[in-house]
Short mmCIF file of C-alpha atoms in Angstrom, two decimals:
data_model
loop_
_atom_site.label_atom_id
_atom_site.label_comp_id
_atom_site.label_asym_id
_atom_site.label_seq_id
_atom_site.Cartn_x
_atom_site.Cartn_y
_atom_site.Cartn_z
CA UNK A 21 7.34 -14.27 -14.18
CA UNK A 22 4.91 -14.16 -17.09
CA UNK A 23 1.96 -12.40 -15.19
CA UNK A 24 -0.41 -9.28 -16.31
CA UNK A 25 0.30 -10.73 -20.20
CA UNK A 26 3.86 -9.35 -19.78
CA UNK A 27 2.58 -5.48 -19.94
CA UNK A 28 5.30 -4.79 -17.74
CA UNK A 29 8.26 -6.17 -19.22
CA UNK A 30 10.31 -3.38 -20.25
CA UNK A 31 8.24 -0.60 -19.59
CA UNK A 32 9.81 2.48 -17.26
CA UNK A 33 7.39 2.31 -14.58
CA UNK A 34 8.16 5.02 -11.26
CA UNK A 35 7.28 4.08 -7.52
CA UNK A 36 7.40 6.74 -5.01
CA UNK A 37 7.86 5.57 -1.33
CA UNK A 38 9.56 2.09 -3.09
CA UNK A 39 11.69 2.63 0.33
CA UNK A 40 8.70 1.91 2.46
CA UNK A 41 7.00 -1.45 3.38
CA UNK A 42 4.96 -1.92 0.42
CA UNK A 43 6.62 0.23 -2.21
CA UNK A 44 9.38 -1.99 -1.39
CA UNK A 45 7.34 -5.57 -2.31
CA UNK A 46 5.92 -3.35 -4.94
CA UNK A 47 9.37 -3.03 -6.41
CA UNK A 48 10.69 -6.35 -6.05
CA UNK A 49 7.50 -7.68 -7.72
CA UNK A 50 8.03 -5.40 -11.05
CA UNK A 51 11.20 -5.84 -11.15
CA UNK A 52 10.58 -9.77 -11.43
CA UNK A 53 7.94 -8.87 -14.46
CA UNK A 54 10.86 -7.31 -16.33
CA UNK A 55 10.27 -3.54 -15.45
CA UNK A 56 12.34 -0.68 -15.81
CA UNK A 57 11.84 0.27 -11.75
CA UNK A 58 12.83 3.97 -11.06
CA UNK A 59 11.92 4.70 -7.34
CA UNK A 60 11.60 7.88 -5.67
CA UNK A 61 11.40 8.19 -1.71
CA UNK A 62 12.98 9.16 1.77
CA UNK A 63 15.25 6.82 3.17
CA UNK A 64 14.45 3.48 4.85
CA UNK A 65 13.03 3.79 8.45
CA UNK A 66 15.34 1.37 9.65
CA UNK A 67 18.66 -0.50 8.54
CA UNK A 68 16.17 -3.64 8.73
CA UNK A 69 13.49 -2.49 6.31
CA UNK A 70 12.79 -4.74 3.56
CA UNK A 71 14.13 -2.77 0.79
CA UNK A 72 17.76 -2.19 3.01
CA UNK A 73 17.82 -6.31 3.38
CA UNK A 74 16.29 -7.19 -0.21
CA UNK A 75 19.64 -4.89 -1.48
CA UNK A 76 17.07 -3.01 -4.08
CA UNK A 77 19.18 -0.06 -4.09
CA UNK A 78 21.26 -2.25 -6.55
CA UNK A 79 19.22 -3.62 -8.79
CA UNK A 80 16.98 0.00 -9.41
CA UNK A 81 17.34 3.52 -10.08
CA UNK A 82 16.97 4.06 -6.59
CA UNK A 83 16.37 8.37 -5.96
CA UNK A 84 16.10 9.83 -2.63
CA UNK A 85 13.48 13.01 -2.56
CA UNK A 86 10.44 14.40 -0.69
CA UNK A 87 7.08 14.59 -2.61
CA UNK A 88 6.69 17.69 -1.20
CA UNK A 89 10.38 18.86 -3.31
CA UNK A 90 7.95 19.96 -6.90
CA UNK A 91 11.25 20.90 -8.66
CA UNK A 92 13.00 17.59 -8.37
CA UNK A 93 9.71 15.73 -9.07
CA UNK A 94 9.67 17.33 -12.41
CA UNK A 95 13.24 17.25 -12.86
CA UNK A 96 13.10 13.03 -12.12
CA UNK A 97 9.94 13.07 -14.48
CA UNK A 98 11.95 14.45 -17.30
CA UNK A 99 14.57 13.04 -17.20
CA UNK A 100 13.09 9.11 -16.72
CA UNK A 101 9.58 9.89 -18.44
CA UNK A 102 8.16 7.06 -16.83
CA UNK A 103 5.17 5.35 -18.37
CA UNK A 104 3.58 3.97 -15.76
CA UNK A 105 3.36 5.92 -11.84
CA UNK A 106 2.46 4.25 -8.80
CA UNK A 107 2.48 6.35 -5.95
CA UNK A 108 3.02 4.85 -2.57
CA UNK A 109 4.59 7.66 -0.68
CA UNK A 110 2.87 9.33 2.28
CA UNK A 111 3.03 9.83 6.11
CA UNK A 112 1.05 6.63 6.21
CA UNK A 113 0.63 6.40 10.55
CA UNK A 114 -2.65 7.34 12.32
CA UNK A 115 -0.76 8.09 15.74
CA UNK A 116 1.96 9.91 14.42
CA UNK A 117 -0.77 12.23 12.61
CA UNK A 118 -1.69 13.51 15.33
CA UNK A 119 1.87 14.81 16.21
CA UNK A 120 2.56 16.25 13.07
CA UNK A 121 -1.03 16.86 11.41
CA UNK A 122 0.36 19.77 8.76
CA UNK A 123 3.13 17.48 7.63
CA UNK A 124 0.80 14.59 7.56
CA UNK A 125 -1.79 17.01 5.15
CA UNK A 126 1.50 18.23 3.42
CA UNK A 127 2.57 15.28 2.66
CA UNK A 128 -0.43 13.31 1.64
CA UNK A 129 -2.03 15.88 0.04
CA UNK A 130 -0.13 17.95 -1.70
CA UNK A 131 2.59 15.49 -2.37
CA UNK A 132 -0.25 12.99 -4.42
CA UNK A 133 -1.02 17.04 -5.94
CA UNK A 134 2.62 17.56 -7.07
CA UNK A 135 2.57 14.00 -8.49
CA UNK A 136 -0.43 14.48 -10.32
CA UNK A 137 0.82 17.63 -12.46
CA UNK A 138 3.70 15.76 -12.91
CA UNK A 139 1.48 12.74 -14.82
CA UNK A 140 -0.45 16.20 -16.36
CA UNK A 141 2.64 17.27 -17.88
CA UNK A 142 4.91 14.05 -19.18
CA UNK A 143 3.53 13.29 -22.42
CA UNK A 144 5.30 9.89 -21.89
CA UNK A 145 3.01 8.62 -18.67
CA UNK A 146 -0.25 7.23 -19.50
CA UNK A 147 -1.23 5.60 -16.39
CA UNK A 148 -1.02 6.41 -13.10
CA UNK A 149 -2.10 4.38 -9.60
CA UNK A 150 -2.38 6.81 -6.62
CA UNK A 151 -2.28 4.73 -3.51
CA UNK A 152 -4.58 5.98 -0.19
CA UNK A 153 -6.30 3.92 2.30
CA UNK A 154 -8.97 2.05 3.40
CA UNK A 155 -8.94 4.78 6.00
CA UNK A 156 -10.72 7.90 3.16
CA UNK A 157 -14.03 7.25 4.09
CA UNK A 158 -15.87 8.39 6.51
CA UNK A 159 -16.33 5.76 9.00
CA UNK A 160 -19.35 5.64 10.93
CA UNK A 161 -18.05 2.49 12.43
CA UNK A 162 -20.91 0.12 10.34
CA UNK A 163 -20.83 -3.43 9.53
CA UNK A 164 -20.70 -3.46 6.25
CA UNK A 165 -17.84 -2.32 4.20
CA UNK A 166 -17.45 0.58 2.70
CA UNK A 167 -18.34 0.91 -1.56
CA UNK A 168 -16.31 2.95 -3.85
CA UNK A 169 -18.87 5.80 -4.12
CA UNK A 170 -19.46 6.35 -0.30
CA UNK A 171 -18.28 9.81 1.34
CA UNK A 172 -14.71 10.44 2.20
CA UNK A 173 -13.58 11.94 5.42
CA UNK A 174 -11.93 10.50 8.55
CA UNK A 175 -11.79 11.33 12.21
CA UNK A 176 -7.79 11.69 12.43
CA UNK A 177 -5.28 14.29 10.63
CA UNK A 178 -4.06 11.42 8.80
CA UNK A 179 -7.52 9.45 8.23
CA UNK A 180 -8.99 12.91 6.82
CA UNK A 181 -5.63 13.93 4.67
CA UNK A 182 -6.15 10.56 3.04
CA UNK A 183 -10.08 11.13 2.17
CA UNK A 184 -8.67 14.81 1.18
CA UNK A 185 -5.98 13.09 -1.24
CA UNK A 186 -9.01 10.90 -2.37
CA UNK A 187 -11.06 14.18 -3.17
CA UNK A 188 -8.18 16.00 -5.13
CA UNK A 189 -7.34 12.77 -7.27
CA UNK A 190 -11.69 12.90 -8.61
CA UNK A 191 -11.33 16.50 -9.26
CA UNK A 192 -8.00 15.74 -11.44
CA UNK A 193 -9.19 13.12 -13.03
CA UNK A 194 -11.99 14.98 -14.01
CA UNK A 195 -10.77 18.30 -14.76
CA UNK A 196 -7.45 17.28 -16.86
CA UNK A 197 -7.80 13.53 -17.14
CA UNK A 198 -11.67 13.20 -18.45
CA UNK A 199 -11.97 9.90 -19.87
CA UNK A 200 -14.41 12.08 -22.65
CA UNK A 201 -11.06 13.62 -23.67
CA UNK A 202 -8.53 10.71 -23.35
CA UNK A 203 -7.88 11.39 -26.71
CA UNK A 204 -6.52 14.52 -26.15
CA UNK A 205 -4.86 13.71 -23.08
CA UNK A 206 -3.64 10.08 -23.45
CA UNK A 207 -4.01 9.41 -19.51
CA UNK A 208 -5.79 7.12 -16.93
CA UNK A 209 -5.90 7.68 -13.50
CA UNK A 210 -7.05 5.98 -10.50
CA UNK A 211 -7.01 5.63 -6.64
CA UNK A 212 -6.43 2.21 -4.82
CA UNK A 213 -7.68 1.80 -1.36
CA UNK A 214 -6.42 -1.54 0.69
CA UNK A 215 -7.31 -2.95 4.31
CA UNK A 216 -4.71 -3.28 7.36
CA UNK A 217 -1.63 -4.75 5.42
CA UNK A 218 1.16 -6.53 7.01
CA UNK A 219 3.65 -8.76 5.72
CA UNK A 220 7.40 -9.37 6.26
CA UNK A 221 9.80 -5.99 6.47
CA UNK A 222 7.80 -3.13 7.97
CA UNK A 223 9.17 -2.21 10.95
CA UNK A 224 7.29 1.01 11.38
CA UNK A 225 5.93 2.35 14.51
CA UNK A 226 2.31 1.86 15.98
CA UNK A 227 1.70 -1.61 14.00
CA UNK A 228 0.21 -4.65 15.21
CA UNK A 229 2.74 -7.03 13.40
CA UNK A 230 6.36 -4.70 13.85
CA UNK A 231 5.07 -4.60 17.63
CA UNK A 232 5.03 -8.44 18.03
CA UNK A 233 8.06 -9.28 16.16
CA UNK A 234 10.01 -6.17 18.51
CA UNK A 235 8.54 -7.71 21.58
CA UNK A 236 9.16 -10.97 21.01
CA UNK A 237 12.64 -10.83 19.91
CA UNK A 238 13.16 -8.82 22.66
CA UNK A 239 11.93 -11.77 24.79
CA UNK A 240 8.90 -9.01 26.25
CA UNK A 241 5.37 -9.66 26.36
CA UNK A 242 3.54 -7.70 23.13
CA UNK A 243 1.77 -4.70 24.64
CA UNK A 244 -2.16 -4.30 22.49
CA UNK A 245 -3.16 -0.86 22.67
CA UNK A 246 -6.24 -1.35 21.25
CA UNK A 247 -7.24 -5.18 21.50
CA UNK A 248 -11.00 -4.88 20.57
CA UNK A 249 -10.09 -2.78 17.34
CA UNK A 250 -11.47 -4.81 14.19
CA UNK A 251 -9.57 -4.83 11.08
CA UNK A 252 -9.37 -6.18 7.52
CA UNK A 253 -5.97 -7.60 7.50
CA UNK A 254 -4.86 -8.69 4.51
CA UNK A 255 -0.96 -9.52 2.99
CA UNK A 256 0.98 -7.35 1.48
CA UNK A 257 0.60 -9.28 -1.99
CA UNK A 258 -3.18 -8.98 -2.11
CA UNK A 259 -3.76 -5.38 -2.70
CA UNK A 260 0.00 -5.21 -5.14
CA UNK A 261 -1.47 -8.12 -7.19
CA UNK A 262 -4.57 -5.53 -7.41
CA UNK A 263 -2.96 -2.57 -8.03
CA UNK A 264 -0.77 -4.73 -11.05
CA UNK A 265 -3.77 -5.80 -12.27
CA UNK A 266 -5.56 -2.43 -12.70
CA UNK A 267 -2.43 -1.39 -13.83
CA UNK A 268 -3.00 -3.65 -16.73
CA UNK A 269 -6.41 -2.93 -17.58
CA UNK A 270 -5.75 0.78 -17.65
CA UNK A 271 -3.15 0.12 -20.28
CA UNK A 272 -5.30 -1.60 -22.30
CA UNK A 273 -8.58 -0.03 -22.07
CA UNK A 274 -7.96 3.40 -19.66
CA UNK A 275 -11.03 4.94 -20.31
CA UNK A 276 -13.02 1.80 -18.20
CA UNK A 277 -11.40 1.33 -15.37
CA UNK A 278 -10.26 4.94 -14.75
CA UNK A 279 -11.74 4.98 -10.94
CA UNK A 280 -11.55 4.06 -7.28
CA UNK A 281 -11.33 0.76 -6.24
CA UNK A 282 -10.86 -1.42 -3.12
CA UNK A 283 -8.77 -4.41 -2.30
CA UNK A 284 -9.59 -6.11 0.95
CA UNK A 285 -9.20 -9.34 2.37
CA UNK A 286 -12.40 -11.86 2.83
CA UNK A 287 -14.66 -12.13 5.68
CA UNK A 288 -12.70 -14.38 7.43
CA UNK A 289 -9.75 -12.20 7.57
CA UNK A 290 -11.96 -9.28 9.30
CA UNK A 291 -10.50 -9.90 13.11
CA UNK A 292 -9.69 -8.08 15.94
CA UNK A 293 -6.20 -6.86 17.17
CA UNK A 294 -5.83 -9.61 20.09
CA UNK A 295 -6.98 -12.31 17.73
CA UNK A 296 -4.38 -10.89 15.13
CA UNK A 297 -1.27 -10.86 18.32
CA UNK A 298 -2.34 -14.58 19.30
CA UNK A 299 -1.80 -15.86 15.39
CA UNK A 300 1.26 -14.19 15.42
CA UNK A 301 2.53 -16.17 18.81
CA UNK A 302 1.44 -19.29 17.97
CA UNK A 303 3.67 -19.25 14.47
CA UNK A 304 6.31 -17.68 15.62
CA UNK A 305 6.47 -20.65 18.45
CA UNK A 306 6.37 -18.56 21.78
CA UNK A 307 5.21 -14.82 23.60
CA UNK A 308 2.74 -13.70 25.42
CA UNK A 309 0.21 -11.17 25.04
CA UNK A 310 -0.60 -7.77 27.32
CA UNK A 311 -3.49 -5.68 27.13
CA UNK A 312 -2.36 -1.85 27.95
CA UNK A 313 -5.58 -0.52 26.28
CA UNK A 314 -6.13 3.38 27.62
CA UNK A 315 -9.54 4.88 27.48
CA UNK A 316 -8.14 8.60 27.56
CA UNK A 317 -6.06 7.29 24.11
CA UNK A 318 -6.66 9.45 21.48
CA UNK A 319 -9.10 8.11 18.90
CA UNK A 320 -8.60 5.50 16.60
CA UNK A 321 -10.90 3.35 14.78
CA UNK A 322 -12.82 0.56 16.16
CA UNK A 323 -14.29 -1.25 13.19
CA UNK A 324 -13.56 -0.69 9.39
CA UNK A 325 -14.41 -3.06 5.98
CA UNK A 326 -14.20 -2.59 2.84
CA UNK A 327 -16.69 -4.33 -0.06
CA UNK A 328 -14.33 -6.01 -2.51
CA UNK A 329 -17.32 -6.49 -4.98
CA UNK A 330 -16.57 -4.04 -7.63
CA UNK A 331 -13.18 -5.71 -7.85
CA UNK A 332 -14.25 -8.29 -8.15
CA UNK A 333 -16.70 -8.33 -10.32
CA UNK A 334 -15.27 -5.64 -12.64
CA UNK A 335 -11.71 -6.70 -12.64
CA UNK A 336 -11.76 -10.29 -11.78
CA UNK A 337 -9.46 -9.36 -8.50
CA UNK A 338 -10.09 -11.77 -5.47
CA UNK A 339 -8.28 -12.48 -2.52
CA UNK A 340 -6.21 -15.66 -2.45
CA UNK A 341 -4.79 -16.17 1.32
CA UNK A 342 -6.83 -16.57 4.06
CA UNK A 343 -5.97 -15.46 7.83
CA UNK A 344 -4.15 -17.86 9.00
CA UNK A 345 -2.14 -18.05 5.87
CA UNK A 346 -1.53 -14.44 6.06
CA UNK A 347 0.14 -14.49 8.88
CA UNK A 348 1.96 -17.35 8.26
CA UNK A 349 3.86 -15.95 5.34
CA UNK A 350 4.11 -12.84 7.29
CA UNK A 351 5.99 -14.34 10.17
CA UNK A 352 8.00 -17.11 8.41
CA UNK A 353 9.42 -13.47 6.84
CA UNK A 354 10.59 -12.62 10.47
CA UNK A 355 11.94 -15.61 11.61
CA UNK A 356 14.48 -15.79 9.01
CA UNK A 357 15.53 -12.94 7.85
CA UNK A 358 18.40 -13.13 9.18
CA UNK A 359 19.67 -15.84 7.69
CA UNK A 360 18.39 -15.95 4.30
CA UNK A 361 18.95 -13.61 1.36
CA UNK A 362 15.75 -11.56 2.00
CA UNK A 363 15.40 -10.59 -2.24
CA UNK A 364 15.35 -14.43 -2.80
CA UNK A 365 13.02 -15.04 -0.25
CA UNK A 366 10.66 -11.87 -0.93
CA UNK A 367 10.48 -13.84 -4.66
CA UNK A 368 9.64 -17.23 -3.14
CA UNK A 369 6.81 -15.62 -0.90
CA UNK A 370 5.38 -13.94 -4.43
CA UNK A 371 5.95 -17.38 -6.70
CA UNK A 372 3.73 -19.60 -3.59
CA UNK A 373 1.39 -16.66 -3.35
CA UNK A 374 0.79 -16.87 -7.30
CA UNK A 375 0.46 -20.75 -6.95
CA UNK A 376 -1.97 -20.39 -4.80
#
């Protein structure tokens, strides 16, 4: 693939959580742009996650460790010096947070920390993209979507660890990565936020899309927990064709674009949870749907945007699949991965979505 003016080919570029959903398409994309792909993460969440089926344990130097573990960070970072880090890796569910809120903070806070000093210390890594949310700011449930420059926060442990993470990676990048003294320190850093992001091989708990495709191969009706819940749903290949991108303009000029930015999907794509569930059927050729909405739920989000304008403006990022498109790539991913070598397909899905 010559993409991003081939900045990537060759270079030794880390992904933490490349065992997760998007760290996973993440992977698979570099690794078609020539990369030198050393991934750091847990294990899979299931034996069906994309990166298990896509056989990427093969074709990368694939390293299982917690974020959390400082020693074997630094240890990996030595040993690799990777030029480029994109860090994925998190306790990334808003339920779940609420089960395990220290972990969650733990995790997503200190881990992005520990992989920060990390970037501080390896002369060799010059740019690094610390993934977060859509979730950081503080939503006040508006209309509008949320800029760059608006308040962090969040209602939930995980919401709130993720506007934390957001708040450590500005004081970083201003205390050790100044882009006054990038000439001392050699490094760009910046945080990515992305909307609701589904696509084919996340199976993870408490998600509108792994929810459907359980149900429905199971032959049950999908249960909505939350059917009124509005969303900026975008595929998996929007926000990773942003990240790349950034990626690219921080090599070449890092003292520019050393900042937050957002990747969301268009208006159009800004629907609610039922409308999301009844796309899904109709592609996938049968189901039904079952509202099982609980008012004494705990809280999650009713509305959330973002405004894409400074990315696209300032970057020349914008969305290239609309809704229905999303979800068609998402589910023609479900219906036959069974039968088809997932890698190959995972590659066709990024060649139509560069066509586009």
């Amino acid at each position: 693939m010559n993409l991003f003016n081939n900045i990537y080919k060759e270079k030794r570029v880390l992904v933490t959580g490349h065992t997760g959903f998007k760290g996973s398409w993440l992977t698979i994309w570099l690794k078609e742009l020539g990369a030198e792909v050393i991934g750091y993460a847990l294990d899979p969440y299931t034996v069906k996650d994309n990166f298990v089926l896509s056989k990427l344990s093969d074709k990368i130097v694939d390293i299982r460790g917690d974020i959390r573990d400082k020693k074997k960070l630094e240890k990996v970072f030595n040993e690799y010096k990777p030029q480029i880090v994109f860090h994925l890796a998190a306790q990334p569910l808003v339920r779940l947070s609420y089960e395990i809120p220290v972990e969650t903070y733990e995790v997503n806070v200190m881990g992005t920390i520990n992989i920060m000093e990390c970037i501080r210390k390896t002369p060799e890594t010059k740019v690094g993209i610390m993934i977060t949310t859509d979730k950081c700011y503080e939503n006040r449930e508006q209309i509008w979507g949320y800029r760059e420059n608006e308040a962090m926060g969040g209602y939930d442990p995980y919401s709130s660890s993720k506007g934390a993470a957001e708040i450590a990676i500005s004081s970083w990048r201003r205390s050790f990565f100044n882009t006054k003294d990038y000439e001392k320190h050699g490094k760009a850093i910046a945080s990515v936020r992305a909307g609701n992001v589904i696509g084919g091989g996340d199976w993870a708990r408490d998600r509108i899309i792994p929810d459907c495709i359980r149900a429905l191969e199971k032959g049950n009706p999908i249960e909505i927990r939350n059917p009124k819940a509005i969303r900026p749903w975008e595929h998996v290949l929007e926000p990773l064709s942003g990240y790349l991108l950034l990626g690219e303009k921080l090599l070449k000029n890092p003292k520019k674009y050393a900042e937050g930015w957002n990747f969301g999907p268009t208006l159009d794509s800004i629907v609610s949870v039922w409308e999301i569930g009844k796309k899904v059927i109709k592609n996938y050729g049968n189901g039904e749907l079952k509202d099982i909405s609980n008012s004494t739920a705990v809280h999650e989000a009713k509305l959330l945007a973002l405004d894409i304008s400074k990315s696209r403006f300032k970057l020349g990022w914008k969305p290239t699949l609309n809704i229905d498109e999303t979800i068609e790539m998402t589910v023609e991913w479900y219906r036959e991965y069974k039968n088809r070598s997932v890698y190959n397909m995972c590659v066709e899905q990024i060649e139509k979505f560069i066509n586009k």
